[in-house]
Tab-separated table of C-alpha atoms and ligand atoms in Angstrom:
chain	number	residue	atom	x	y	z
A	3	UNK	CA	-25.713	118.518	10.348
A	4	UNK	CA	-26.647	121.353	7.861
A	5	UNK	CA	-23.839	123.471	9.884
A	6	UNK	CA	-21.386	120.585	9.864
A	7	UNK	CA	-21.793	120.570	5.836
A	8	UNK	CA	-21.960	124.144	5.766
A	9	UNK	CA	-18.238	124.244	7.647
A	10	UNK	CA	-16.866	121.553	4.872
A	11	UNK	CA	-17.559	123.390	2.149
A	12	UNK	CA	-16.350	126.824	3.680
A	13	UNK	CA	-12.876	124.748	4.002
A	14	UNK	CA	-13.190	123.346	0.393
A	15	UNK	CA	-13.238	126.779	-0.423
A	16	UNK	CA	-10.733	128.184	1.697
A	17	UNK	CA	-8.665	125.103	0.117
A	18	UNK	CA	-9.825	126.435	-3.876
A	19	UNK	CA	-8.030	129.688	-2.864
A	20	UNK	CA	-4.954	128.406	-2.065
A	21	UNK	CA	-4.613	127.889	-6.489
A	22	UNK	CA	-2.485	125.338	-7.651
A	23	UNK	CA	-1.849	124.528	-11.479
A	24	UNK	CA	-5.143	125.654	-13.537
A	25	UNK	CA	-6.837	121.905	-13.647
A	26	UNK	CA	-6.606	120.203	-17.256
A	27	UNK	CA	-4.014	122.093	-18.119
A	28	UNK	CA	-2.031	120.472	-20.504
A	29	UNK	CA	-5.145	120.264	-22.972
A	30	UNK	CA	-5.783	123.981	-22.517
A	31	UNK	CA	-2.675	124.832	-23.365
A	32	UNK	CA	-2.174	122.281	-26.686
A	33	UNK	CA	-6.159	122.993	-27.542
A	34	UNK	CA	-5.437	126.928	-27.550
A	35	UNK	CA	-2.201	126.572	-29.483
A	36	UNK	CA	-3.935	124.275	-31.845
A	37	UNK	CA	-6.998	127.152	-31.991
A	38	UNK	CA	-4.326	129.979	-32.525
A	39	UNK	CA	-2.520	128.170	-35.286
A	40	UNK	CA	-5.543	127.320	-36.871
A	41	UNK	CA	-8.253	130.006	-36.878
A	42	UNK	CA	-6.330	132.900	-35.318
A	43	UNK	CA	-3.303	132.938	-37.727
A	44	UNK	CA	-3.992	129.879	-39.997
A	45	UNK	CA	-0.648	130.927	-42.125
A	46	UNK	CA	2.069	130.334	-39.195
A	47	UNK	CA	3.537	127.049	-38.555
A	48	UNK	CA	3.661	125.363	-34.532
A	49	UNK	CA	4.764	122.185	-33.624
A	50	UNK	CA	2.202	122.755	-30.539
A	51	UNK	CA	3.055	119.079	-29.252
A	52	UNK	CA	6.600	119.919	-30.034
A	53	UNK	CA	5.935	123.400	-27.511
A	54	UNK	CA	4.242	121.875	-24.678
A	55	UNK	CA	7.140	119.302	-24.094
A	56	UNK	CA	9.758	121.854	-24.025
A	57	UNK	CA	7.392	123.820	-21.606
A	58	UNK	CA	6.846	120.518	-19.452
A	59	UNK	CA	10.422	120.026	-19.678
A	60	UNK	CA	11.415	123.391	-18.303
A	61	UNK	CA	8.701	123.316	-15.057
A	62	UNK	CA	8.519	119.606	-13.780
A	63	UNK	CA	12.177	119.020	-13.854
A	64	UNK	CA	13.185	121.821	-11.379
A	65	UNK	CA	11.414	122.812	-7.987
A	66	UNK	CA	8.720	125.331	-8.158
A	67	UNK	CA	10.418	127.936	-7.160
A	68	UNK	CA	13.833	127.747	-8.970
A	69	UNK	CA	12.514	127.676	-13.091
A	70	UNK	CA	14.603	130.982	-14.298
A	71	UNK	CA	13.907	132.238	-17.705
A	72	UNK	CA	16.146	130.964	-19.389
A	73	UNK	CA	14.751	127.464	-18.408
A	74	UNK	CA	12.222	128.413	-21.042
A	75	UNK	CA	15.009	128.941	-23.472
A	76	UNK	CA	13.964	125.839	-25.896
A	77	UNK	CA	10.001	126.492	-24.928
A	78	UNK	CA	10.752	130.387	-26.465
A	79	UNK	CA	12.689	129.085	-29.368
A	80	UNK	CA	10.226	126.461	-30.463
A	81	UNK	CA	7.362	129.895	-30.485
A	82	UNK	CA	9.345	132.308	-32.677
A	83	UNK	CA	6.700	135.336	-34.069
A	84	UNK	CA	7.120	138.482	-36.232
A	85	UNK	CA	5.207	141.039	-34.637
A	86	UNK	CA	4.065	144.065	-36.340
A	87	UNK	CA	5.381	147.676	-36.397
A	88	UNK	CA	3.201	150.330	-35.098
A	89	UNK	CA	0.322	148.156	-33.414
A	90	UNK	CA	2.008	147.100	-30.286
A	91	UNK	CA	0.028	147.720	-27.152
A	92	UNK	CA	1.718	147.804	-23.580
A	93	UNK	CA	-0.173	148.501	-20.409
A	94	UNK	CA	-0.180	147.904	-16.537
A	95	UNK	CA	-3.191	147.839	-14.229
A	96	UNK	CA	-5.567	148.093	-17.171
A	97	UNK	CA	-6.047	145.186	-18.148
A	98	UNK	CA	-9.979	144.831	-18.629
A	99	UNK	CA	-9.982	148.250	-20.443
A	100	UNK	CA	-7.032	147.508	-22.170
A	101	UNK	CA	-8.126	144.165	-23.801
A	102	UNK	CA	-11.739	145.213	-24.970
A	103	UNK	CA	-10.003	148.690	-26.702
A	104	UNK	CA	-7.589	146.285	-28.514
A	105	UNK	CA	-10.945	144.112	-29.860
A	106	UNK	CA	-13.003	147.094	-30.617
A	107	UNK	CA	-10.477	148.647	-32.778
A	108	UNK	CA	-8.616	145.887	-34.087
A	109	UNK	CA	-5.638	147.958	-34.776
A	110	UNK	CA	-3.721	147.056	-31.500
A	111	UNK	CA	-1.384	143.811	-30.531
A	112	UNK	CA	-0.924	142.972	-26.695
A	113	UNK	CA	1.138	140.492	-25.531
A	114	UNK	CA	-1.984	138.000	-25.121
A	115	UNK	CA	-2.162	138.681	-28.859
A	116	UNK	CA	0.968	136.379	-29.464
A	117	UNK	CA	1.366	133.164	-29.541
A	118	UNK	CA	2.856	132.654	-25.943
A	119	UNK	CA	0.683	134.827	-24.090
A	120	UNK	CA	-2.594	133.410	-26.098
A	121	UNK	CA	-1.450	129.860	-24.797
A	122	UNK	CA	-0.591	130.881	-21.187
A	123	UNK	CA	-2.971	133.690	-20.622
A	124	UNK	CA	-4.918	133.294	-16.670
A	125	UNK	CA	-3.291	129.910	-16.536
A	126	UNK	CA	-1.497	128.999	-13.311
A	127	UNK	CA	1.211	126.347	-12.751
A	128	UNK	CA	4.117	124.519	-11.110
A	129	UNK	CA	6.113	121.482	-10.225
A	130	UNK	CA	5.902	119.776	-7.264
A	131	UNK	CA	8.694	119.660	-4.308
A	132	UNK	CA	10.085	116.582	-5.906
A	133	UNK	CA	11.672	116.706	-9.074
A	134	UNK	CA	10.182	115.074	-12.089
A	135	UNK	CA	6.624	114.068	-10.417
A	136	UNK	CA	4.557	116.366	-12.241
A	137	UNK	CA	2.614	119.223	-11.804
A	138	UNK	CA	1.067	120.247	-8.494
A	139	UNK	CA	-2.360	120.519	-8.854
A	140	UNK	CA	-3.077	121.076	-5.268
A	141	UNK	CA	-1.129	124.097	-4.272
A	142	UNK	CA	1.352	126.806	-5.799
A	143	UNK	CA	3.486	129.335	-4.021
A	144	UNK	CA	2.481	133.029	-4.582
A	145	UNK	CA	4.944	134.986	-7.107
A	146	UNK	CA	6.202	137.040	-3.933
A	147	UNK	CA	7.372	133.671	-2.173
A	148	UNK	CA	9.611	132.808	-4.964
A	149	UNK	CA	12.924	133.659	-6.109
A	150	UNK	CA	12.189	132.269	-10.131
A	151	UNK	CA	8.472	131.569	-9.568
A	152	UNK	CA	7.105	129.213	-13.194
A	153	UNK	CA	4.831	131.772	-14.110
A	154	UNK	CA	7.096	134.725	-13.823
A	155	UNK	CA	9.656	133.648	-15.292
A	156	UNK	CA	7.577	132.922	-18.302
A	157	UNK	CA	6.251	136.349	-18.430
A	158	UNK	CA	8.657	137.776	-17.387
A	159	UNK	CA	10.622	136.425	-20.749
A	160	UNK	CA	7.505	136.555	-23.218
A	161	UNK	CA	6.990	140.160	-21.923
A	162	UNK	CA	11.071	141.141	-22.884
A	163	UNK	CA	10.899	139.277	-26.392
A	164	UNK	CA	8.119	141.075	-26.671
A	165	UNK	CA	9.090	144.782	-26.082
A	166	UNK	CA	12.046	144.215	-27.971
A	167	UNK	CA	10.679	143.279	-31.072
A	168	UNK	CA	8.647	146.513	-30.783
A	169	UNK	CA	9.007	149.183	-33.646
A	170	UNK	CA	7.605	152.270	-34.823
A	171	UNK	CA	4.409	153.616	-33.235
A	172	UNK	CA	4.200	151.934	-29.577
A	173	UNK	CA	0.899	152.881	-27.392
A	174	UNK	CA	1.256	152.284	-23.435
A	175	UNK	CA	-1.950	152.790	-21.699
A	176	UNK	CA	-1.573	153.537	-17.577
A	177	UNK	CA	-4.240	154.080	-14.923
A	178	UNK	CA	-4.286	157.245	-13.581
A	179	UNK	CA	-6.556	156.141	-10.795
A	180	UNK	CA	-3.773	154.638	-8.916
A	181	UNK	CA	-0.475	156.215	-7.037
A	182	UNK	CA	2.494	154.816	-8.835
A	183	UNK	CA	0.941	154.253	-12.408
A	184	UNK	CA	3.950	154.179	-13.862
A	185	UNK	CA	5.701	151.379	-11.711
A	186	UNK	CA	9.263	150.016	-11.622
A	187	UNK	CA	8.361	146.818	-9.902
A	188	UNK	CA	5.302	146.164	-12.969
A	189	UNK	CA	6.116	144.120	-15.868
A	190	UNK	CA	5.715	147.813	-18.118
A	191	UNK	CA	8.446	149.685	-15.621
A	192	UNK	CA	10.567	147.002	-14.630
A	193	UNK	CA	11.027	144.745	-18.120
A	194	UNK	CA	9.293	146.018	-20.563
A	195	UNK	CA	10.406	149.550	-20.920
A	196	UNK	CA	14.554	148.752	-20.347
A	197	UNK	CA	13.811	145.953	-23.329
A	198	UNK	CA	12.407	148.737	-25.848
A	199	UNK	CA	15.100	149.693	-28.420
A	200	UNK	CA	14.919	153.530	-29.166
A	201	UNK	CA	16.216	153.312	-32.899
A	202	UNK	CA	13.216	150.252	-33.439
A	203	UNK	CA	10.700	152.450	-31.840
A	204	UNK	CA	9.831	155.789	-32.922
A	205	UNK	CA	7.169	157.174	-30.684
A	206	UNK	CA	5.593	155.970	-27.570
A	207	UNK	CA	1.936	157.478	-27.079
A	208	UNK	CA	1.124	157.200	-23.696
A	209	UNK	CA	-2.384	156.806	-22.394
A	210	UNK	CA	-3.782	157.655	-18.940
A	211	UNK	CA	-7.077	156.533	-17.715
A	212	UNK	CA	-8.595	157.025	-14.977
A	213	UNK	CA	-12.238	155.093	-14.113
A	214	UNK	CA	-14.881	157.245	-14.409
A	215	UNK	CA	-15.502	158.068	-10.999
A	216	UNK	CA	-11.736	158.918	-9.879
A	217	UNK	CA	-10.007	159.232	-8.062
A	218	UNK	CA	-8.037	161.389	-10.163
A	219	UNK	CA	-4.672	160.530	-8.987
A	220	UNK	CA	-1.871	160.637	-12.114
A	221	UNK	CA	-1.626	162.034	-15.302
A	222	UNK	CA	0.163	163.251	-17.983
A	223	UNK	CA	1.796	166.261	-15.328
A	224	UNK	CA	1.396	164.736	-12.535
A	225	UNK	CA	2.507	161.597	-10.668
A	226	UNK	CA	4.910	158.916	-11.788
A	227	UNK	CA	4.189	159.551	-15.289
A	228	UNK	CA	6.547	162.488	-15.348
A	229	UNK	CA	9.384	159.985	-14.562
A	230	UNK	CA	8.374	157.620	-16.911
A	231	UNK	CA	8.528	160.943	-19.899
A	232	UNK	CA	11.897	161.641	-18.425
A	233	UNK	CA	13.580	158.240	-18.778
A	234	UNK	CA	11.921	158.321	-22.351
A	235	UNK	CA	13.314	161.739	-22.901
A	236	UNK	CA	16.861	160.495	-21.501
A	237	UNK	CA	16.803	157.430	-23.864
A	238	UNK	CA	16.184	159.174	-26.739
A	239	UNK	CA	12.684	157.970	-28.030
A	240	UNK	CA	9.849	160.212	-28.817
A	241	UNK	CA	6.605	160.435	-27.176
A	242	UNK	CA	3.310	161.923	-26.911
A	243	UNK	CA	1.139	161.720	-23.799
A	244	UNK	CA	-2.947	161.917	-23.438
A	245	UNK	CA	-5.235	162.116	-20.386
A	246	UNK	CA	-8.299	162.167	-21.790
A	247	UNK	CA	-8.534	159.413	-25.029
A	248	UNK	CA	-12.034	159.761	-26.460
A	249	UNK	CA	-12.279	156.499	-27.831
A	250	UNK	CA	-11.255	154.796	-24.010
A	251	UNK	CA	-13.835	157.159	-22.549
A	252	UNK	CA	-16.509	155.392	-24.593
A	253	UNK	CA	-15.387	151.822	-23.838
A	254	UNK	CA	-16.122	152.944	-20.389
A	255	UNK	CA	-18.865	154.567	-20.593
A	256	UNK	CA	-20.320	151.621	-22.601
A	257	UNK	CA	-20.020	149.663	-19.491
A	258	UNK	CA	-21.467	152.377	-17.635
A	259	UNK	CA	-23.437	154.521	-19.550
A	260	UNK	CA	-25.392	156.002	-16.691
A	261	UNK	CA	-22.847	157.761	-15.464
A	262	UNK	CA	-21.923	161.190	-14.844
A	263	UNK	CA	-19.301	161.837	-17.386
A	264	UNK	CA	-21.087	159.691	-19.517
A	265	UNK	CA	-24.986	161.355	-19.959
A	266	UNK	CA	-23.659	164.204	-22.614
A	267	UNK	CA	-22.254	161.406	-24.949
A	268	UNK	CA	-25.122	159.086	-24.231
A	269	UNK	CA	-27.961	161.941	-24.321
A	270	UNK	CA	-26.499	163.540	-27.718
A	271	UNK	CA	-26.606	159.850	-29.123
A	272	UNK	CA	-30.584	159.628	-27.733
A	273	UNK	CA	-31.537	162.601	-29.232
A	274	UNK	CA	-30.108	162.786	-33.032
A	275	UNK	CA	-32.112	162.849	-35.671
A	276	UNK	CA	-32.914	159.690	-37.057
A	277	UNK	CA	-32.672	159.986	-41.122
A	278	UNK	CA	-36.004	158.920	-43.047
A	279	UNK	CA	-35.951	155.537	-43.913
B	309	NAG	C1	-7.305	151.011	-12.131
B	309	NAG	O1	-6.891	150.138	-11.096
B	309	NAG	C2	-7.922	149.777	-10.196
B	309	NAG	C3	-7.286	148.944	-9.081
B	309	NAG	O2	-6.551	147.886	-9.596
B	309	NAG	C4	-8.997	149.011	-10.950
B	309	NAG	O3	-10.051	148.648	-10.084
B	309	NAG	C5	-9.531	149.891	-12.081
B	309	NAG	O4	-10.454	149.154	-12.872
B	309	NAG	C6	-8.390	150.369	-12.966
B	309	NAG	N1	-8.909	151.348	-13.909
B	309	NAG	C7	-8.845	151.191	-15.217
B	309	NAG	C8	-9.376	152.317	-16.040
B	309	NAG	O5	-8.385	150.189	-15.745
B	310	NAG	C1	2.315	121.424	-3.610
B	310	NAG	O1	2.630	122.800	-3.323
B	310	NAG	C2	2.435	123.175	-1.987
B	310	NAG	C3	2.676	124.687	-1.893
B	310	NAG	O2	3.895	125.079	-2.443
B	310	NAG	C4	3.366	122.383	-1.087
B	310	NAG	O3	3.142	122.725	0.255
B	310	NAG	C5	3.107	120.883	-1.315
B	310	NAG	O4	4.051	120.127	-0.572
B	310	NAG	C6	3.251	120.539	-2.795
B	310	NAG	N1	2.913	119.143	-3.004
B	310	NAG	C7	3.827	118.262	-3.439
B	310	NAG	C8	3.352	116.836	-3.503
B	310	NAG	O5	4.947	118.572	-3.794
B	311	NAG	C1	2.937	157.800	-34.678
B	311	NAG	O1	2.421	158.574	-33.600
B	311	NAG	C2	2.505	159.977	-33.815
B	311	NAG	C3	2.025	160.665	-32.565
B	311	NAG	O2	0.852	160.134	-32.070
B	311	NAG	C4	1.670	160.326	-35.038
B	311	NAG	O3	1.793	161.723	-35.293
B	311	NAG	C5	2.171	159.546	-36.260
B	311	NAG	O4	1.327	159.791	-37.361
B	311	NAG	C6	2.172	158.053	-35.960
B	311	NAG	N1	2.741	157.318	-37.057
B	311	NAG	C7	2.269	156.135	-37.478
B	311	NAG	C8	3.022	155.494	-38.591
B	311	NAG	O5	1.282	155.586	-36.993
């Protein structure tokens, strides 16, 4: 009995991994447009209705895997942004670090930081077989099984409007914990980068970061980030590159503060002297 139960709710699981489109998803999507519009950036005007029909529009009237980006063509022209010069942040296989460095110093943009990625950020979704029925809620094919999978093709799209409205300072942070940091295949090596104009953008700083612990795989010298400084190079844009930024170190360490690397920051902080109050 308690075994037969048991079994059920090992398949209801195995069924919840199987994701199809995020549940409730048309209010997420509306309620975080309406959020961005009105506490995030209370000065720019969104029809966000007007955005999620042309979004609908573009995924429930093709199968789910044939929406191409330029399905999202009215979707993208109804969420038009000016993004700032020197405060765009790119990044691939960071993401954690990479999001709680851009709210600790407030100086950075990501692409979750406009409008379209805000709305569709962790959100999954697609159409069903049949035309015009909907979203499936049930099931939807990995990005790998698609030719135009929904959700690429979305990023894919927000991540080269994106990168090409880049100028001035850019920052790209990579993990040098990983073979292949710099990757052709990620959004950063395989959009991103190609979409970057070099008379827009004046420098690209480059970031490596390892975890903590290692492994110590890539950096600056070593690894795919050497090919990455020569198609800069080759393009024409200027760079700098850094292995060890203090200020990501911390971030880390905050998470982790017992370790290794981490005691001299964390012992020199214990032991200051405390001014007289
Ligand atoms: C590097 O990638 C690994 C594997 O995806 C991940 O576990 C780790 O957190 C990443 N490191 C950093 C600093 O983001
Ligand atoms: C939902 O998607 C799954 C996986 O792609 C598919 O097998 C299933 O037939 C779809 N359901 C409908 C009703 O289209
Ligand atoms: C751009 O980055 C370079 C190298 O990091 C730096 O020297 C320069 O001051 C930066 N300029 C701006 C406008 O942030």
């Amino acid at each position: 009995m308690t075994l037969g139960l048991v079994i059920v709710l090992f398949l209801l699981g195995e069924l919840n991994a199987e994701l199809g489109t995020t549940p409730n998803l048309k209010h997420i999507v509306i309620g975080r447009c309406y959020n961005y519009i009105t506490l995030i950036s209370p000065s720019s005007r969104y029809n966000c209705e007007g955005i999620w029909r042309e979004f609908e529009e573009a995924v429930v009237r093709r199968t789910p895997c044939s929406v191409r980006v330029k399905d999202y063509k009215r979707m993208f022209q109804a969420t038009p942004q000016t993004l700032p010069c020197d405060k765009l942040l790119f990044w691939s296989k960071t993401h954690d670090l990479v999001h709680s460095y851009s709210a600790a110093t407030r100086r950075f943009w990501t692409l979750e930081d406009t409008l379209v990625g805000y709305m569709f950020n962790d959100l999954i979704w697609c159409g069903m077989e049949e035309r015009d029925r909907g979203f499936n809620f049930s099931a939807c094919p990995e990005w790998s099984e698609c030719v135009n999978h929904p959700v690429y093709s979305l990023w894919k799209k927000a991540s080269q409007n994106f990168a090409e409205a880049a100028c001035g300072n850019i920052t790209v942070i990579l993990n040098g914990s990983l073979k292949d940091a710099f990757n052709r295949k990620s959004m950063f090596g395989g959009v991103e980068l190609d979409s970057l104009n070099p008379r827009m953008v004046t420098h690209v700083n480059i970031k490596v970061v390892t975890n903590l612990e290692g492994p110590y795989i890539e950096s600056c010298t070593q690894g795919s980030i050497v090919d990455l400084i020569k198609i800069l190079h080759t393009r024409g844009f200027h760079w700098t590159c850094t292995d060890n930024d203090l200020t990501l170190m911390i971030l880390q360490c905050m998470k982790n503060p017992k370790q290794y690397s981490c005691l001299t920051c964390s012992d020199s902080l214990l032991n200051r002297k405390r001014p007289v109050l």
